mmCIF file of C-alpha atoms in Angstrom:
data_model
loop_
_atom_site.group_PDB
_atom_site.id
_atom_site.type_symbol
_atom_site.label_atom_id
_atom_site.label_comp_id
_atom_site.label_asym_id
_atom_site.label_seq_id
_atom_site.Cartn_x
_atom_site.Cartn_y
_atom_site.Cartn_z
ATOM 1 C CA VAL A 1 -44.018 -23.138 3.869
ATOM 2 C CA THR A 2 -45.369 -23.525 7.388
ATOM 3 C CA GLY A 3 -44.068 -21.029 9.920
ATOM 4 C CA VAL A 4 -42.599 -18.531 7.472
ATOM 5 C CA GLN A 5 -43.726 -14.919 7.636
ATOM 6 C CA THR A 6 -42.557 -12.606 4.854
ATOM 7 C CA CYS A 7 -42.469 -8.980 5.872
ATOM 8 C CA ALA A 8 -43.003 -6.093 3.489
ATOM 9 C CA LEU A 9 -44.725 -2.736 3.592
ATOM 10 C CA PRO A 10 -47.271 -2.615 0.753
ATOM 11 C CA ILE A 11 -49.192 0.537 -0.069
ATOM 12 C CA SER A 12 -51.918 0.071 -2.674
ATOM 13 C CA GLY A 13 -50.109 -2.983 -4.030
ATOM 14 C CA VAL A 14 -46.741 -1.186 -4.245
ATOM 15 C CA THR A 15 -43.887 -2.317 -2.021
ATOM 16 C CA LEU A 16 -41.882 0.541 -0.494
ATOM 17 C CA SER A 17 -38.701 -1.483 -0.237
ATOM 18 C CA THR A 18 -37.007 -4.267 -2.140
ATOM 19 C CA LEU A 19 -35.597 -5.701 1.103
ATOM 20 C CA THR A 20 -37.499 -8.771 2.240
ATOM 21 C CA ILE A 21 -37.140 -10.288 5.690
ATOM 22 C CA ASN A 22 -38.396 -13.845 5.931
ATOM 23 C CA LEU A 23 -39.071 -14.920 9.504
ATOM 24 C CA THR A 24 -39.298 -18.597 10.356
ATOM 25 C CA PHE A 25 -40.681 -19.382 13.799
ATOM 26 C CA ASP A 26 -39.988 -22.579 15.664
ATOM 27 C CA ALA A 27 -43.010 -24.711 16.505
ATOM 28 C CA ASP A 28 -45.418 -23.190 19.030
ATOM 29 C CA ALA A 29 -44.547 -26.029 21.419
ATOM 30 C CA THR A 30 -40.989 -24.666 21.574
ATOM 31 C CA PHE A 31 -42.310 -21.303 22.704
ATOM 32 C CA THR A 32 -44.688 -22.733 25.318
ATOM 33 C CA SER A 33 -41.955 -24.985 26.729
ATOM 34 C CA ALA A 34 -39.755 -21.871 26.957
ATOM 35 C CA GLY A 35 -42.368 -20.099 29.088
ATOM 36 C CA LEU A 36 -44.682 -18.211 26.714
ATOM 37 C CA SER A 37 -48.424 -18.552 27.125
ATOM 38 C CA SER A 38 -50.472 -19.607 24.125
ATOM 39 C CA ALA A 39 -51.851 -16.031 24.083
ATOM 40 C CA ASP A 40 -48.311 -14.567 23.958
ATOM 41 C CA ILE A 41 -47.203 -16.560 20.914
ATOM 42 C CA PRO A 42 -49.204 -14.665 18.240
ATOM 43 C CA ASN A 43 -48.316 -11.363 19.939
ATOM 44 C CA MET A 44 -44.623 -12.292 19.903
ATOM 45 C CA LYS A 45 -44.811 -13.199 16.212
ATOM 46 C CA ALA A 46 -46.568 -9.917 15.400
ATOM 47 C CA ALA A 47 -43.893 -8.020 17.374
ATOM 48 C CA CYS A 48 -41.140 -9.770 15.379
ATOM 49 C CA ILE A 49 -42.883 -8.755 12.160
ATOM 50 C CA ASP A 50 -43.136 -5.170 13.454
ATOM 51 C CA ALA A 51 -39.379 -5.159 14.186
ATOM 52 C CA ALA A 52 -38.601 -6.589 10.736
ATOM 53 C CA ASN A 53 -40.767 -3.922 9.119
ATOM 54 C CA GLU A 54 -38.700 -1.222 10.869
ATOM 55 C CA PHE A 55 -35.675 -2.409 8.897
ATOM 56 C CA ILE A 56 -37.648 -2.920 5.696
ATOM 57 C CA SER A 57 -38.891 0.657 5.826
ATOM 58 C CA ASN A 58 -35.333 1.994 6.169
ATOM 59 C CA TYR A 59 -33.240 -0.231 3.889
ATOM 60 C CA ASN A 60 -33.657 -0.938 0.195
ATOM 61 C CA ASP A 61 -31.097 -3.618 -0.650
ATOM 62 C CA PRO A 62 -32.806 -6.029 -3.089
ATOM 63 C CA ILE A 63 -32.109 -9.116 -0.975
ATOM 64 C CA ASN A 64 -33.841 -11.717 1.163
ATOM 65 C CA LEU A 65 -32.808 -11.861 4.790
ATOM 66 C CA ASN A 66 -33.868 -15.082 6.479
ATOM 67 C CA PHE A 67 -34.127 -15.155 10.265
ATOM 68 C CA ASN A 68 -35.178 -18.003 12.514
ATOM 69 C CA VAL A 69 -36.934 -17.073 15.772
ATOM 70 C CA THR A 70 -36.847 -19.362 18.797
ATOM 71 C CA ALA A 71 -37.030 -19.185 22.585
ATOM 72 C CA THR A 72 -35.433 -20.765 25.598
ATOM 73 C CA SER A 73 -36.020 -20.804 29.350
ATOM 74 C CA ASP A 74 -32.260 -20.698 30.018
ATOM 75 C CA PRO A 75 -31.778 -18.040 32.734
ATOM 76 C CA ASN A 76 -28.430 -17.080 31.166
ATOM 77 C CA VAL A 77 -30.163 -15.878 27.983
ATOM 78 C CA PHE A 78 -32.106 -12.638 27.718
ATOM 79 C CA GLY A 79 -31.854 -12.207 23.974
ATOM 80 C CA GLN A 80 -29.136 -13.428 21.644
ATOM 81 C CA SER A 81 -28.300 -13.745 17.999
ATOM 82 C CA SER A 82 -26.321 -16.371 16.174
ATOM 83 C CA PHE A 83 -25.179 -16.099 12.581
ATOM 84 C CA GLY A 84 -22.580 -17.309 10.133
ATOM 85 C CA LEU A 85 -19.614 -15.253 9.040
ATOM 86 C CA GLN A 86 -18.061 -15.117 5.574
ATOM 87 C CA PRO A 87 -14.254 -14.674 5.389
ATOM 88 C CA TYR A 88 -12.577 -12.541 2.720
ATOM 89 C CA SER A 89 -8.815 -12.289 2.510
ATOM 90 C CA ASP A 90 -8.736 -9.692 -0.263
ATOM 91 C CA TYR A 91 -9.303 -6.184 1.115
ATOM 92 C CA ASN A 92 -9.678 -4.765 -2.396
ATOM 93 C CA THR A 93 -12.672 -7.059 -3.041
ATOM 94 C CA MET A 94 -14.310 -5.850 0.161
ATOM 95 C CA ARG A 95 -13.616 -2.186 -0.549
ATOM 96 C CA SER A 96 -14.787 -2.516 -4.134
ATOM 97 C CA ALA A 97 -18.066 -4.017 -2.903
ATOM 98 C CA LEU A 98 -18.510 -1.073 -0.523
ATOM 99 C CA VAL A 99 -17.810 1.410 -3.325
ATOM 100 C CA THR A 100 -20.302 -0.306 -5.635
ATOM 101 C CA ASP A 101 -22.953 -0.327 -2.885
ATOM 102 C CA SER A 102 -22.369 3.320 -1.919
ATOM 103 C CA LYS A 103 -25.693 5.185 -1.938
ATOM 104 C CA SER A 104 -25.468 8.144 0.427
ATOM 105 C CA ALA A 105 -23.412 11.154 1.362
ATOM 106 C CA ASP A 106 -22.337 9.265 4.496
ATOM 107 C CA ASP A 107 -21.124 6.380 2.308
ATOM 108 C CA ASN A 108 -19.146 8.833 0.192
ATOM 109 C CA THR A 109 -17.597 10.366 3.326
ATOM 110 C CA ALA A 110 -16.567 6.949 4.671
ATOM 111 C CA LEU A 111 -15.022 5.994 1.325
ATOM 112 C CA GLY A 112 -13.463 9.385 0.567
ATOM 113 C CA ALA A 113 -10.094 10.840 1.495
ATOM 114 C CA GLY A 114 -9.638 10.609 5.250
ATOM 115 C CA GLY A 115 -12.753 8.438 5.586
ATOM 116 C CA SER A 116 -13.055 5.380 7.787
ATOM 117 C CA ILE A 117 -12.666 2.961 4.834
ATOM 118 C CA ALA A 118 -9.003 3.120 3.860
ATOM 119 C CA THR A 119 -8.014 2.967 0.178
ATOM 120 C CA SER A 120 -5.582 0.128 0.951
ATOM 121 C CA ASP A 121 -5.618 -2.660 3.504
ATOM 122 C CA PRO A 122 -4.875 -1.050 6.889
ATOM 123 C CA VAL A 123 -3.735 -4.367 8.398
ATOM 124 C CA ALA A 124 -0.348 -5.797 7.475
ATOM 125 C CA GLY A 125 0.240 -9.469 6.821
ATOM 126 C CA SER A 126 -2.033 -12.351 5.957
ATOM 127 C CA HIS A 127 -5.528 -12.106 7.486
ATOM 128 C CA ASP A 128 -9.238 -12.335 6.755
ATOM 129 C CA TRP A 129 -12.019 -9.769 6.876
ATOM 130 C CA TRP A 130 -15.298 -11.197 8.198
ATOM 131 C CA VAL A 131 -18.860 -10.176 7.334
ATOM 132 C CA THR A 132 -22.200 -11.715 8.202
ATOM 133 C CA ARG A 133 -24.157 -13.546 5.499
ATOM 134 C CA ALA A 134 -26.613 -10.627 5.472
ATOM 135 C CA GLN A 135 -23.794 -8.139 4.835
ATOM 136 C CA ALA A 136 -22.309 -10.376 2.163
ATOM 137 C CA LYS A 137 -25.692 -10.425 0.389
ATOM 138 C CA ALA A 138 -26.141 -6.661 0.696
ATOM 139 C CA LEU A 139 -22.682 -6.114 -0.794
ATOM 140 C CA ALA A 140 -23.241 -8.741 -3.522
ATOM 141 C CA LEU A 141 -20.289 -10.735 -2.214
ATOM 142 C CA ILE A 142 -22.539 -13.818 -2.198
ATOM 143 C CA THR A 143 -25.649 -14.577 -4.189
ATOM 144 C CA ASP A 144 -28.993 -13.755 -2.617
ATOM 145 C CA ASP A 145 -30.657 -16.932 -1.377
ATOM 146 C CA LEU A 146 -33.239 -18.258 1.040
ATOM 147 C CA ASN A 147 -30.749 -19.950 3.390
ATOM 148 C CA ASN A 148 -30.866 -19.035 7.059
ATOM 149 C CA ASP A 149 -28.846 -15.906 7.818
ATOM 150 C CA GLY A 150 -29.176 -16.133 11.579
ATOM 151 C CA THR A 151 -31.266 -17.010 14.606
ATOM 152 C CA PHE A 152 -32.847 -14.751 17.217
ATOM 153 C CA THR A 153 -33.290 -16.513 20.558
ATOM 154 C CA PHE A 154 -35.011 -14.934 23.558
ATOM 155 C CA ASN A 155 -35.875 -16.062 27.066
ATOM 156 C CA GLY A 156 -39.569 -16.928 27.141
ATOM 157 C CA THR A 157 -39.771 -16.648 30.932
ATOM 158 C CA ASN A 158 -39.192 -12.877 30.816
ATOM 159 C CA SER A 159 -42.170 -10.583 31.091
ATOM 160 C CA PHE A 160 -42.352 -8.795 27.728
ATOM 161 C CA THR A 161 -44.663 -6.244 26.206
ATOM 162 C CA TYR A 162 -45.317 -7.011 22.539
ATOM 163 C CA ASP A 163 -47.576 -4.063 21.684
ATOM 164 C CA PRO A 164 -45.918 -1.663 19.205
ATOM 165 C CA ALA A 165 -48.224 1.118 20.436
ATOM 166 C CA ASN A 166 -47.310 0.559 24.110
ATOM 167 C CA ARG A 167 -43.654 -0.390 24.425
ATOM 168 C CA ALA A 168 -42.931 1.262 27.800
ATOM 169 C CA VAL A 169 -44.904 -0.871 30.258
ATOM 170 C CA THR A 170 -43.851 -0.841 33.910
ATOM 171 C CA GLY A 171 -42.413 -4.193 34.945
ATOM 172 C CA LYS A 172 -42.116 -5.501 31.372
ATOM 173 C CA TYR A 173 -39.335 -5.582 28.822
ATOM 174 C CA ASP A 174 -39.774 -4.070 25.353
ATOM 175 C CA PHE A 175 -39.758 -7.170 23.121
ATOM 176 C CA ILE A 176 -39.649 -5.147 19.888
ATOM 177 C CA GLY A 177 -36.505 -3.386 21.134
ATOM 178 C CA VAL A 178 -34.892 -6.745 21.921
ATOM 179 C CA ALA A 179 -35.849 -8.100 18.468
ATOM 180 C CA LEU A 180 -34.490 -4.961 16.749
ATOM 181 C CA HIS A 181 -31.206 -5.318 18.644
ATOM 182 C CA GLU A 182 -30.754 -9.001 17.769
ATOM 183 C CA PHE A 183 -31.920 -8.621 14.142
ATOM 184 C CA SER A 184 -29.386 -5.796 13.674
ATOM 185 C CA GLU A 185 -26.606 -8.080 14.908
ATOM 186 C CA ILE A 186 -27.592 -10.736 12.365
ATOM 187 C CA MET A 187 -27.477 -7.968 9.760
ATOM 188 C CA GLY A 188 -23.897 -7.104 10.724
ATOM 189 C CA ARG A 189 -23.916 -4.770 13.728
ATOM 190 C CA THR A 190 -21.379 -6.876 15.577
ATOM 191 C CA PRO A 191 -18.478 -5.945 17.832
#
């Protein structure tokens, strides 16, 4: 498929993680009309892949996360994410999914007595709990698929550094940091 970059960290043919992040980039013309030079476009794509690989190297959920990457020249946008939310009205279903997915001592603390995940619904009355599509996949609340989980949009008129080995450049913004921030929101780090 044109424009799709699949990110993984292979070592001698062995993948370190079962998480796959599929990046789909808008057409290059979108990026140039948003302010990127033709030389910046491959660097931006490589920086997005570097950011995706940061998550791949630290998470092992056996799912596909599918992110679209685009740019704008809108002065009101620096970086932003957009994503769908999945509603769940049954707290027990949500908690059960968290228990099943528990993998670490921190997970056990959150789910244990006095932890941040209550044993019963802490909110009275009829309501929904919302998770991103990426969270729903990670918790097996929805089936893993190749549908778009969210879009990362950045302002192409900003002066960015894309080099993973030189991210603190005077007068430039760290693009990898922006991508990490927006990717993490698509993955569920939302207010």
